[in-house]
PDB file of C-alpha atoms in Angstrom:
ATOM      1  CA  UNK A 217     -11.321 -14.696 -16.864  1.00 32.00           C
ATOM      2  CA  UNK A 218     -12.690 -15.024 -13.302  1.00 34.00           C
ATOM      3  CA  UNK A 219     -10.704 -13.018 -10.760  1.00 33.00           C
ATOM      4  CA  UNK A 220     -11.546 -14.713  -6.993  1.00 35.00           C
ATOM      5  CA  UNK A 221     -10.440 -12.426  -3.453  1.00 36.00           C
ATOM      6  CA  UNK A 222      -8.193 -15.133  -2.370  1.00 36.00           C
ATOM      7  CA  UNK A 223      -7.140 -15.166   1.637  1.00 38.00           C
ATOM      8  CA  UNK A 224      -3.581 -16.465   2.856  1.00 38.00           C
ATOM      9  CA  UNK A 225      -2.327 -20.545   3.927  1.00 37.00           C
ATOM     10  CA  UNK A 226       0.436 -19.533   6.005  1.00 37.00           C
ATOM     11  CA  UNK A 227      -1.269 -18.759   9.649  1.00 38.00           C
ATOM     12  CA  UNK A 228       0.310 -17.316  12.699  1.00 39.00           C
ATOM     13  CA  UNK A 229       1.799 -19.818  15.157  1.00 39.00           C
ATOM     14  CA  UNK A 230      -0.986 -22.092  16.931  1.00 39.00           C
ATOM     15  CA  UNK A 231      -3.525 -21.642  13.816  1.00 40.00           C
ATOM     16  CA  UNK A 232      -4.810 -24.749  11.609  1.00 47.00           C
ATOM     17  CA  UNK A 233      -1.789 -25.801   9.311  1.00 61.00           C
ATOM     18  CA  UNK A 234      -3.885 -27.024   6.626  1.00 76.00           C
ATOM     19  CA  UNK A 235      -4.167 -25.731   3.708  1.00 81.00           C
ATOM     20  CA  UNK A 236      -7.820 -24.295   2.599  1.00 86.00           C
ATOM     21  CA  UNK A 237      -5.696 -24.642  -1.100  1.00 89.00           C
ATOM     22  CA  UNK A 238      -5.427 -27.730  -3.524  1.00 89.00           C
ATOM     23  CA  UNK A 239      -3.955 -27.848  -6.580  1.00 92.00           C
ATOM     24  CA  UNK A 240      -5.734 -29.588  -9.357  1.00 92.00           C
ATOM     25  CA  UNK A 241      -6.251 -30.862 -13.008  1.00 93.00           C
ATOM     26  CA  UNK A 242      -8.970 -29.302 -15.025  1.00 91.00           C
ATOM     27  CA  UNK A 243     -11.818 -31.648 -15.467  1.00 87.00           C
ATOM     28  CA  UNK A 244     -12.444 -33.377 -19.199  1.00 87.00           C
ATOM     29  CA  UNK A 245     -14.577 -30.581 -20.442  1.00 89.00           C
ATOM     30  CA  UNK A 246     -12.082 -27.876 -19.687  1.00 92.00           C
ATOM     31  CA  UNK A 247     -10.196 -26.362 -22.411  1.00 92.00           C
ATOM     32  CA  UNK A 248      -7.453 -23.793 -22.669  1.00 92.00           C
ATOM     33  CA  UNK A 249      -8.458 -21.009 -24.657  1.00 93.00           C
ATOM     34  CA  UNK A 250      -5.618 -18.710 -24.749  1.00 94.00           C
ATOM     35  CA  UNK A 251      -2.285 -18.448 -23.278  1.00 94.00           C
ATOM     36  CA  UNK A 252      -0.941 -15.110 -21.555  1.00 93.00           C
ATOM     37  CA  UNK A 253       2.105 -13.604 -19.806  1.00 92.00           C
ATOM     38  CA  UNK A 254       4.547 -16.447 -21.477  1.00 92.00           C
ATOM     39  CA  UNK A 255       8.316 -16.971 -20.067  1.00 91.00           C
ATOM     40  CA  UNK A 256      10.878 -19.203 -19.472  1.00 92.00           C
ATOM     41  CA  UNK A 257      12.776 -20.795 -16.645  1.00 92.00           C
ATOM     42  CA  UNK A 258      15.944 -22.241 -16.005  1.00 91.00           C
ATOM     43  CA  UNK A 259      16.156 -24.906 -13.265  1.00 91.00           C
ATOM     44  CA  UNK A 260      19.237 -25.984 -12.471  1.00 87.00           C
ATOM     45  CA  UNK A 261      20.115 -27.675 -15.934  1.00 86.00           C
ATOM     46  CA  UNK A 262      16.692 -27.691 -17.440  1.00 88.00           C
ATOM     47  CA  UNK A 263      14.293 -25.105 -18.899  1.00 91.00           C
ATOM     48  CA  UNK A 264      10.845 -24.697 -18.271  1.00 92.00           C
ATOM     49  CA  UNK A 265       8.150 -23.360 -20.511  1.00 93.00           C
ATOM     50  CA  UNK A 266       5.354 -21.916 -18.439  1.00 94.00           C
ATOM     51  CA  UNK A 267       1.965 -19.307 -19.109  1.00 95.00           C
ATOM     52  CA  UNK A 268      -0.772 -18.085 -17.892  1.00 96.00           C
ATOM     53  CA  UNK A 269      -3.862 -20.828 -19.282  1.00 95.00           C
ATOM     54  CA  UNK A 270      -7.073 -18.823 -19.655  1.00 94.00           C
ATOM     55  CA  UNK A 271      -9.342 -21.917 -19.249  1.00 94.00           C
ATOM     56  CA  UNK A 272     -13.064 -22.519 -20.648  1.00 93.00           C
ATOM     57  CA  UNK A 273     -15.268 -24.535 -19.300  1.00 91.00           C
ATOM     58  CA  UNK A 274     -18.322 -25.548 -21.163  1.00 87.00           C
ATOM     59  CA  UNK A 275     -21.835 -27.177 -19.727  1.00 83.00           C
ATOM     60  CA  UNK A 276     -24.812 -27.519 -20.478  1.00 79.00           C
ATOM     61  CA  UNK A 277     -24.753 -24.595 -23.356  1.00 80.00           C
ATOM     62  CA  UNK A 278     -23.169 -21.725 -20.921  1.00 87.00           C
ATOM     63  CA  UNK A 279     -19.444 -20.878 -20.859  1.00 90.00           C
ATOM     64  CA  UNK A 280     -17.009 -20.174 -18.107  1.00 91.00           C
ATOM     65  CA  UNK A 281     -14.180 -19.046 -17.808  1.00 93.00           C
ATOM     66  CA  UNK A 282     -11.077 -19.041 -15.422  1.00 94.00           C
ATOM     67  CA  UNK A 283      -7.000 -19.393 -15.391  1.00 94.00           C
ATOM     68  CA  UNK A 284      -4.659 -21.495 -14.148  1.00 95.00           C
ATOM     69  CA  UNK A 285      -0.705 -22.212 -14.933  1.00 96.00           C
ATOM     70  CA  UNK A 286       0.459 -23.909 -17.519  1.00 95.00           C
ATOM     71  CA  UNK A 287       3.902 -25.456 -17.792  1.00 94.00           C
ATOM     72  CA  UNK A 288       6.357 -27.466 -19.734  1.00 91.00           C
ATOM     73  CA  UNK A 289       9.855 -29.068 -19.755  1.00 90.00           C
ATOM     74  CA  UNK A 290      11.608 -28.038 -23.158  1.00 87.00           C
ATOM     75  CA  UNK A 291      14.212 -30.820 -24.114  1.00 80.00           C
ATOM     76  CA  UNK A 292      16.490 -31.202 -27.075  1.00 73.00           C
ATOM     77  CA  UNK A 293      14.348 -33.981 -28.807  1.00 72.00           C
ATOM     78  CA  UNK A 294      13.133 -31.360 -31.337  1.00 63.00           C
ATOM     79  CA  UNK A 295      15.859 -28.803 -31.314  1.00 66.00           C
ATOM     80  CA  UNK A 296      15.919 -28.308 -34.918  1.00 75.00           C
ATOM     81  CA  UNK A 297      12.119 -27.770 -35.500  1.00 77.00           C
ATOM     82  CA  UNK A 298       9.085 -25.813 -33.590  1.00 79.00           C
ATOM     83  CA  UNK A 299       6.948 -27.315 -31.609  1.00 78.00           C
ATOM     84  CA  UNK A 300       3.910 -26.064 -29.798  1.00 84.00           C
ATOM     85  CA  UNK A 301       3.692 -26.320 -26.304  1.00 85.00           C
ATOM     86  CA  UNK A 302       1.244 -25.717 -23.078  1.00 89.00           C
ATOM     87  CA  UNK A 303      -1.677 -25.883 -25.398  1.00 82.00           C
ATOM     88  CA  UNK A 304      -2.591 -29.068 -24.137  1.00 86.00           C
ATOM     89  CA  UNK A 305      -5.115 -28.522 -21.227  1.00 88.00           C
ATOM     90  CA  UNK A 306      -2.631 -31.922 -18.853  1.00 90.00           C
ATOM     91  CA  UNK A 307      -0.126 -29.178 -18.929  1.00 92.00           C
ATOM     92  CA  UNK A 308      -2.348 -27.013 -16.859  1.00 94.00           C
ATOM     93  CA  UNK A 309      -2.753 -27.187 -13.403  1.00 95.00           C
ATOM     94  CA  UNK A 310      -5.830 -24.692 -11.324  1.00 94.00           C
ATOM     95  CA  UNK A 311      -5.675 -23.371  -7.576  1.00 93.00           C
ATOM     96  CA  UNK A 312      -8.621 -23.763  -5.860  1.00 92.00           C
ATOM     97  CA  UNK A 313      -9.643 -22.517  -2.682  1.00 91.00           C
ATOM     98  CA  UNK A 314     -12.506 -24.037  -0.104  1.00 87.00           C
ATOM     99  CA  UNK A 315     -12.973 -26.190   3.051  1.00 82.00           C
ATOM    100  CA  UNK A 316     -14.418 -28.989   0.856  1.00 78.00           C
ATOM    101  CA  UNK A 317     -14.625 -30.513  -2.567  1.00 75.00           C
ATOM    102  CA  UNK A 318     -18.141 -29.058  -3.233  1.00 77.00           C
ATOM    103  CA  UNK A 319     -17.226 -25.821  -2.078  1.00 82.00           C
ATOM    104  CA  UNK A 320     -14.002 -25.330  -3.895  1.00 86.00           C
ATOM    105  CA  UNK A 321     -13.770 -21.824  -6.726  1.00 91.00           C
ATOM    106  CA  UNK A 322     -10.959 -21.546  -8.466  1.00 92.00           C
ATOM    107  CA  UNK A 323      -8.322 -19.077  -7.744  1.00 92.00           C
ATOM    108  CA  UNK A 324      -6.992 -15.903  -9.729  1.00 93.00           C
ATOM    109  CA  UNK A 325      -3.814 -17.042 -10.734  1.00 94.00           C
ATOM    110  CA  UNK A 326      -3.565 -14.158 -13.572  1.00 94.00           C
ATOM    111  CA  UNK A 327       0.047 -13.165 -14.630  1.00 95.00           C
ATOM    112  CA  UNK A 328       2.491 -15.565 -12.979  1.00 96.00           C
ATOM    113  CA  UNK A 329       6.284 -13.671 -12.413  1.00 96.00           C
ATOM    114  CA  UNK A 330       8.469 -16.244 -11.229  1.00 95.00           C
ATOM    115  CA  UNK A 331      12.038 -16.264  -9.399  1.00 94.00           C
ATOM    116  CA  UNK A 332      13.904 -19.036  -9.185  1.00 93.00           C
ATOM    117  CA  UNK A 333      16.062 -20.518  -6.157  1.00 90.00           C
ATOM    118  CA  UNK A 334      17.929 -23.757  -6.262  1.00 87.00           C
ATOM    119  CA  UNK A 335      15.309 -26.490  -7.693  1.00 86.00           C
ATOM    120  CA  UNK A 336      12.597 -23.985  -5.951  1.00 90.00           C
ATOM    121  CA  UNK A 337      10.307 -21.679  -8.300  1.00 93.00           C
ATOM    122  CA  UNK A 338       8.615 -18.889  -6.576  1.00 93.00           C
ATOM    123  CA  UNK A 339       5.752 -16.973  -8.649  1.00 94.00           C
ATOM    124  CA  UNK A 340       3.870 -14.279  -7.912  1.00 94.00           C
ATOM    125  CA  UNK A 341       0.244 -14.271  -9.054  1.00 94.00           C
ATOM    126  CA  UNK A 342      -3.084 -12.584  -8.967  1.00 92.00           C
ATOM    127  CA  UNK A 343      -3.805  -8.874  -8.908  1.00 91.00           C
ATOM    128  CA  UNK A 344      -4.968  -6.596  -5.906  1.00 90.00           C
ATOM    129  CA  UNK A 345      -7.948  -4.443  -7.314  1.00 85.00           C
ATOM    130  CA  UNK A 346      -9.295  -1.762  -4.541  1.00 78.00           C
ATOM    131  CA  UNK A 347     -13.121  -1.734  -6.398  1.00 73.00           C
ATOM    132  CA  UNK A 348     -12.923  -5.597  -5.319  1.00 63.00           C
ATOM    133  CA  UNK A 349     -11.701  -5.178  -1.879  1.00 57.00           C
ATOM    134  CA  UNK A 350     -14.195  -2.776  -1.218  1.00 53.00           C
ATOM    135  CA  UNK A 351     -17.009  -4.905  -2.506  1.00 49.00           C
ATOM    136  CA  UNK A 352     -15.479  -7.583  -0.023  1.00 51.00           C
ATOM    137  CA  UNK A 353     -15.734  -5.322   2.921  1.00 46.00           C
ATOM    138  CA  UNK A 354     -13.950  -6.564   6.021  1.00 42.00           C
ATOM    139  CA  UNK A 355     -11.537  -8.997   4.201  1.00 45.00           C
ATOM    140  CA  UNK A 356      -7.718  -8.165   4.544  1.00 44.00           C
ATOM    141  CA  UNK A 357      -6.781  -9.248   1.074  1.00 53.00           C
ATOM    142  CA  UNK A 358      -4.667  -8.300  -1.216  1.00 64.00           C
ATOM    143  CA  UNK A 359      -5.662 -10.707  -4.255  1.00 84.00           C
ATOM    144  CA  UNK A 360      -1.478 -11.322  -4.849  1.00 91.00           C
ATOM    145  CA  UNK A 361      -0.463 -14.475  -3.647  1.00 91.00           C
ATOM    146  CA  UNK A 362       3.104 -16.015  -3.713  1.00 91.00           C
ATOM    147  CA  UNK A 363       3.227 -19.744  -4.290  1.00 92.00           C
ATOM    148  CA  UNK A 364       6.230 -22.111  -4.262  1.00 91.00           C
ATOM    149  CA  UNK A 365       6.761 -25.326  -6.329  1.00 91.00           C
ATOM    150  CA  UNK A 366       9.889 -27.160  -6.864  1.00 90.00           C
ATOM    151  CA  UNK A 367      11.107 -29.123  -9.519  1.00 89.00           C
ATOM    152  CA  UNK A 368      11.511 -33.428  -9.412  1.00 82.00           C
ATOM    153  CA  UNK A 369      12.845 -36.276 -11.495  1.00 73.00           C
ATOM    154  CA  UNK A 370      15.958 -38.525 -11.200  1.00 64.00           C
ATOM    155  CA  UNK A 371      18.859 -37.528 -13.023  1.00 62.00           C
ATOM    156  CA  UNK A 372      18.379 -38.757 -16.698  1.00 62.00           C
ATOM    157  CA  UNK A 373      14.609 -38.885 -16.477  1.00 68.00           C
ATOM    158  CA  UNK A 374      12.331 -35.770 -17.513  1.00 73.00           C
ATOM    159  CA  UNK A 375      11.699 -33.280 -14.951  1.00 81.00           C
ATOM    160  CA  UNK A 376       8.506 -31.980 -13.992  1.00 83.00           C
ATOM    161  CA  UNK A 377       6.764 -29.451 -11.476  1.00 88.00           C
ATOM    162  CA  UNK A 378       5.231 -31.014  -8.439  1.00 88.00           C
ATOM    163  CA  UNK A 379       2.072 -29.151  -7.488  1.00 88.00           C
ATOM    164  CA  UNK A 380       1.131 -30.942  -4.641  1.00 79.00           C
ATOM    165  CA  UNK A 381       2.281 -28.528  -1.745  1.00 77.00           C
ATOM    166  CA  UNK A 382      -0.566 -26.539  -0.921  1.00 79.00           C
ATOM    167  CA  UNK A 383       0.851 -25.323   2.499  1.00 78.00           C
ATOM    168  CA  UNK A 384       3.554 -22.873   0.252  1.00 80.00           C
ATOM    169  CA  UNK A 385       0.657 -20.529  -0.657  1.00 84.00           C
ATOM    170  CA  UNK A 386       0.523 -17.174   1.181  1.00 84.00           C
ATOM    171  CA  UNK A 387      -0.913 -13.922   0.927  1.00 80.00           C
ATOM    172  CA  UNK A 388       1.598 -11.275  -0.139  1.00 79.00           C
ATOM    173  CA  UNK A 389       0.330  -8.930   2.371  1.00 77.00           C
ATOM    174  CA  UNK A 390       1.380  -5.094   2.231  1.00 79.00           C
ATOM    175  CA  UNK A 391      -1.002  -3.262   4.656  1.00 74.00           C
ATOM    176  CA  UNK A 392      -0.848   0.039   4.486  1.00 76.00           C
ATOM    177  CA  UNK A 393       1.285   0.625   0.957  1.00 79.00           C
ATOM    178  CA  UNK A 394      -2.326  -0.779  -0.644  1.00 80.00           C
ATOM    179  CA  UNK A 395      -4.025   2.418   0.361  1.00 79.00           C
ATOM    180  CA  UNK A 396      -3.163   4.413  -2.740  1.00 83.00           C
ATOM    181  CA  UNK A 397      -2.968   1.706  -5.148  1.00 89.00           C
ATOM    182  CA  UNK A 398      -6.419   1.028  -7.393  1.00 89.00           C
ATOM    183  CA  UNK A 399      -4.705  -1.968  -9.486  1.00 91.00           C
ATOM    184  CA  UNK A 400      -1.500  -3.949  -8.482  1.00 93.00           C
ATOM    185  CA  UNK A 401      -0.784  -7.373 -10.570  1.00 94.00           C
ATOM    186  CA  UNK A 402       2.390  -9.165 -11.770  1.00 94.00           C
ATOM    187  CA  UNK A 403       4.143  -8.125 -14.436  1.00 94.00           C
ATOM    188  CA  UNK A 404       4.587 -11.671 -15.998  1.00 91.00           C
ATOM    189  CA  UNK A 405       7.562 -13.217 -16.806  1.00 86.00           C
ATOM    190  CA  UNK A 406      10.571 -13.685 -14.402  1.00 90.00           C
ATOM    191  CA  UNK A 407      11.833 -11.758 -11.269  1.00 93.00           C
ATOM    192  CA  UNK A 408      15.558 -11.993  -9.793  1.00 94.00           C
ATOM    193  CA  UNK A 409      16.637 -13.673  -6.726  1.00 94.00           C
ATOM    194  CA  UNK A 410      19.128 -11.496  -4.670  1.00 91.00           C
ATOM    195  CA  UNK A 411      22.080 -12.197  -3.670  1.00 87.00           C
ATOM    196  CA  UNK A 412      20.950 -10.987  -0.215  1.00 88.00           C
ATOM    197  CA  UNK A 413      18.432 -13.481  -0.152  1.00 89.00           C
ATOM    198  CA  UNK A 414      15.415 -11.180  -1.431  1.00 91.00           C
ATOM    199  CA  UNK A 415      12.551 -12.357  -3.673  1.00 94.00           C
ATOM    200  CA  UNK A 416      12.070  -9.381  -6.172  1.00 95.00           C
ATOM    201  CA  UNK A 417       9.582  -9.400  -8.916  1.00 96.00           C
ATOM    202  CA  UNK A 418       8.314  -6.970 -11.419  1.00 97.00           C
ATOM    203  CA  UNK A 419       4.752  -5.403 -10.973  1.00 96.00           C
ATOM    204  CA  UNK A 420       2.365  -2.916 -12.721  1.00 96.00           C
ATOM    205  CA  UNK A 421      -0.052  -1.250 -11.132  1.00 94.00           C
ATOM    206  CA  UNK A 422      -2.471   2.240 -11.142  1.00 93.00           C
ATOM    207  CA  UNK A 423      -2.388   5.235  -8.423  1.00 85.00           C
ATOM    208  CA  UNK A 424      -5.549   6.978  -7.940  1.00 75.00           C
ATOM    209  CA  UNK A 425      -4.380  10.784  -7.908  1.00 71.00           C
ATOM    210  CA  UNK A 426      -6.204  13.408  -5.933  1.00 66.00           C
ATOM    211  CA  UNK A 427      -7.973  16.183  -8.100  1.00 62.00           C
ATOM    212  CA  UNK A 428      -7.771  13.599 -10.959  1.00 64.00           C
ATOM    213  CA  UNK A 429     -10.977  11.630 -12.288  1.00 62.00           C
ATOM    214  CA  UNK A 430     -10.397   7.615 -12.170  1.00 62.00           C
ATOM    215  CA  UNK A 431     -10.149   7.226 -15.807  1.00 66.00           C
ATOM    216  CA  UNK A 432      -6.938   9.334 -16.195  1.00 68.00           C
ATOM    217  CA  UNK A 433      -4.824   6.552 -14.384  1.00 83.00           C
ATOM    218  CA  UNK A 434      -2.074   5.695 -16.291  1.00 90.00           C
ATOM    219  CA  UNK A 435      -0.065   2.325 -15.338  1.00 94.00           C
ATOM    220  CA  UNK A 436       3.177   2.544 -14.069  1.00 96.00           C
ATOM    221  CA  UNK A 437       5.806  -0.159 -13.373  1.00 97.00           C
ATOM    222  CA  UNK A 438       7.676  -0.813 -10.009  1.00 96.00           C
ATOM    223  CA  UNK A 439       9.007  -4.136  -8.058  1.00 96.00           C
ATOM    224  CA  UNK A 440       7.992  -5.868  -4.778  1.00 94.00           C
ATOM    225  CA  UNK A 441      10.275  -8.145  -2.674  1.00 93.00           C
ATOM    226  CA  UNK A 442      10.299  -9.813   0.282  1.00 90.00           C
ATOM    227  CA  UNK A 443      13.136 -11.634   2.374  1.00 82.00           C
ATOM    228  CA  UNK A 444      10.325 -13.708   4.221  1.00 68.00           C
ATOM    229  CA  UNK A 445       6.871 -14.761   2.449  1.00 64.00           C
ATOM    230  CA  UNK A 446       4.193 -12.854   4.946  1.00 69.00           C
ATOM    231  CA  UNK A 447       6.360  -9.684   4.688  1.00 79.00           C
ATOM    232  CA  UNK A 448       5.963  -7.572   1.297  1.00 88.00           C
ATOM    233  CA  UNK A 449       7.592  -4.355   0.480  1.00 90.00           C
ATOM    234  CA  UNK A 450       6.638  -2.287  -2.720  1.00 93.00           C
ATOM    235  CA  UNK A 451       9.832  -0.273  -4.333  1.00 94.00           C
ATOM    236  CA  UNK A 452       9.301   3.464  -3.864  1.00 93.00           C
ATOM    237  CA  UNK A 453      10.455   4.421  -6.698  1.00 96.00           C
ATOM    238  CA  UNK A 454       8.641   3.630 -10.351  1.00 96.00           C
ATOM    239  CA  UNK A 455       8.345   4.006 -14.349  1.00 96.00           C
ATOM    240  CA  UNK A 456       6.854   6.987 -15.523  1.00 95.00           C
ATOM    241  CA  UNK A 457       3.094   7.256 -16.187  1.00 94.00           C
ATOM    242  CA  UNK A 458       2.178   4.943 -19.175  1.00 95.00           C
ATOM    243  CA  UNK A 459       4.621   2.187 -18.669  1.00 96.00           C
ATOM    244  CA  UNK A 460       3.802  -1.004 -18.142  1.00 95.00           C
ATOM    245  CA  UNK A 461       4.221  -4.852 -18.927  1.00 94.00           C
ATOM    246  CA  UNK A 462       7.545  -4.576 -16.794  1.00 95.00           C
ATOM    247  CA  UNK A 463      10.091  -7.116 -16.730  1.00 94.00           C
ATOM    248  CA  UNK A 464      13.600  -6.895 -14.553  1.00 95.00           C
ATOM    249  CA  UNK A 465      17.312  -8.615 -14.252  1.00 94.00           C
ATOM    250  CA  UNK A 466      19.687  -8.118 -12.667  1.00 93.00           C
ATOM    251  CA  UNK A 467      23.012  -6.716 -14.031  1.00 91.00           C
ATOM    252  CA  UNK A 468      26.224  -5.710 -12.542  1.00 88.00           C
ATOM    253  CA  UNK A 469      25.282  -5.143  -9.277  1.00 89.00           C
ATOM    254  CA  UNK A 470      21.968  -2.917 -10.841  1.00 94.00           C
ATOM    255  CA  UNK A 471      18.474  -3.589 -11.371  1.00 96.00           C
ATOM    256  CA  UNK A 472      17.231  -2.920 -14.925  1.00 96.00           C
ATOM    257  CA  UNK A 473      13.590  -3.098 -15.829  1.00 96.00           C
ATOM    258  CA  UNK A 474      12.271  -2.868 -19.366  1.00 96.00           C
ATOM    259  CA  UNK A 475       8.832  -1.624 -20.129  1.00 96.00           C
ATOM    260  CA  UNK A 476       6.116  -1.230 -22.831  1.00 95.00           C
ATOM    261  CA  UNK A 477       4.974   2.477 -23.379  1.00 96.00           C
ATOM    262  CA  UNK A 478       1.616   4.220 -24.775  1.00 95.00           C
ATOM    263  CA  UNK A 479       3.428   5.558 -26.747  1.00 95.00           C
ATOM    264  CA  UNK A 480       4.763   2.619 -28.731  1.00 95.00           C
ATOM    265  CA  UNK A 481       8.189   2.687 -27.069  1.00 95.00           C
ATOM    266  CA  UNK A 482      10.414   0.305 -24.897  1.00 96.00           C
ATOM    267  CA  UNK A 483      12.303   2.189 -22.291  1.00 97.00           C
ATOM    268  CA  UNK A 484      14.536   0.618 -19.824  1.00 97.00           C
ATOM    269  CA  UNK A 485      15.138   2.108 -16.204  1.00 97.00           C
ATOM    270  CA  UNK A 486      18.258   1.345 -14.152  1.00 97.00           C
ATOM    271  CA  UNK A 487      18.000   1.310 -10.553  1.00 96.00           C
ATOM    272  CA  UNK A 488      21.066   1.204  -8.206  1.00 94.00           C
ATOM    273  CA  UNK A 489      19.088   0.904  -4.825  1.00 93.00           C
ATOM    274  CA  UNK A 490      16.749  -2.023  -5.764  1.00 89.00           C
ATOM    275  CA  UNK A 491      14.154  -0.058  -6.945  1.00 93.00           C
ATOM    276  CA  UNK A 492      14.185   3.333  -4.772  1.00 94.00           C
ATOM    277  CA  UNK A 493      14.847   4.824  -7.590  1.00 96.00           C
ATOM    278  CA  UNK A 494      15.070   4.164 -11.530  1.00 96.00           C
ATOM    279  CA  UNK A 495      17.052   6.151 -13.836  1.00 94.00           C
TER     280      UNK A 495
END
């Protein structure tokens, strides 16, 4: 998997509008090796399939390898039997960043965690990782990015995910809250949409502890939100150590966030203050 520094599309006010982001199909002699970080969606009356596609590229006898998203419209055709889906590399689309064709590297688009508004899906995806900001020296970047799709198709027709709005990718930029974070990526899956308008999505991440040598980090689970896409906020309070692979809904008024232990447990926190705290 190739993990690319990625910087944001949405400028400040009297900056270049366009997008340094397209999203495209994988050429022929692309494949999708694996699928990761699997969920489901419900838009509006439909249901959406959609993974993380760990891609391989093959040419002239070397490999490479990067992901991208791949998604799917589930119908009742087959109700009654299995069928695999997003294996097939025209499901999968892959973000790539430059000023020009030849210049173009594909985007970390690891772990997409998606929230749904209307016929708009928001996901979450890439992972901040302070070893690679520090190798980037000088670059603001957090590695997350938020992007937003939405869903088309006439009313009996199948509905798909239109791609093509390159100008809804942004940075998730959190400043200062980065500082004591070594790892922060997605937790897959879905997030919730508030009903005070808040984008909130489940993450996992490691804290570097002082006195405590770098391979002691244990994951822990939290959520970040945002009310408006260049503003991020990181939930203060968290999982205990170990916990990871978070997912969260939202349930009478509460948040509750299920996790996947060291120790070969599931625990689920409850959180009455969107994530200040978890019980």
């Amino acid at each position: 998997m190739m993990c690319c520094g990625t910087g944001g599309a949405a400028e400040a006010a009297g900056q270049s509008s366009e997008s340094p982001f397209a999203w495209n199909d994988p050429n022929s002699d692309v494949t999708v090796d694996s699928l990761g970080a699997p969920s489901l969606l419900k838009v509006g009356n439909d249901v959406f399939a959609f993974a993380e596609a760990q891609c391989k590229k093959t040419k002239e006898g070397s490999e490479k390898f990067f992901n991208g998203i791949a998604s799917h419209v589930l119908t009742t055709k087959n109700a009654n039997a299995p069928v695999e889906v997003l294996n097939d590399v025209k499901e999968t689309k892959v973000l790539e960043k430059g000023d020009s064709a030849e210049a173009r590297k594909e985007v970390d688009v690891s772990r997409p965690t998606a929230v749904v508004k209307e016929n708009e899906i928001y996901m979450l995806v890439g992972n901040y990782s302070q070893t690679a900001v520090a190798q980037r020296s000088g670059e603001a970047d957090s590695g997350i990015l938020l992007v937003k799709v939405e869903v088309s198709g006439e009313s009996g027709t199948e509905k798909k995910i239109k791609w093509e709005n390159t100008n809804d990718v942004s940075r998730a930029s959190l400043g200062a809250e980065l500082e004591s974070w070594t790892q922060l990526t997605g937790g897959g899956g879905s997030g919730v949409h508030m009903g005070d308008g808040k984008l909130l999505f489940p993450v996992e991440g490691t804290i570097k502890k002082k006195g405590e040598p770098e391979k002691n980090e244990k994951a822990v689970s939290l959520i970040i939100y945002t009310l408006s896409g260049p503003s991020w906020t990181l939930s203060k309070g968290m999982s205990d150590g170990g916990c990871g692979d978070p997912s969260v809904v939202e349930w009478k008024d509460k948040l509750m966030m299920m996790t996947a232990c060291d120790d070969g447990r599931r625990r689920v926190y409850e959180s009455g203050d969107k994530g200040e705290s978890w019980t």
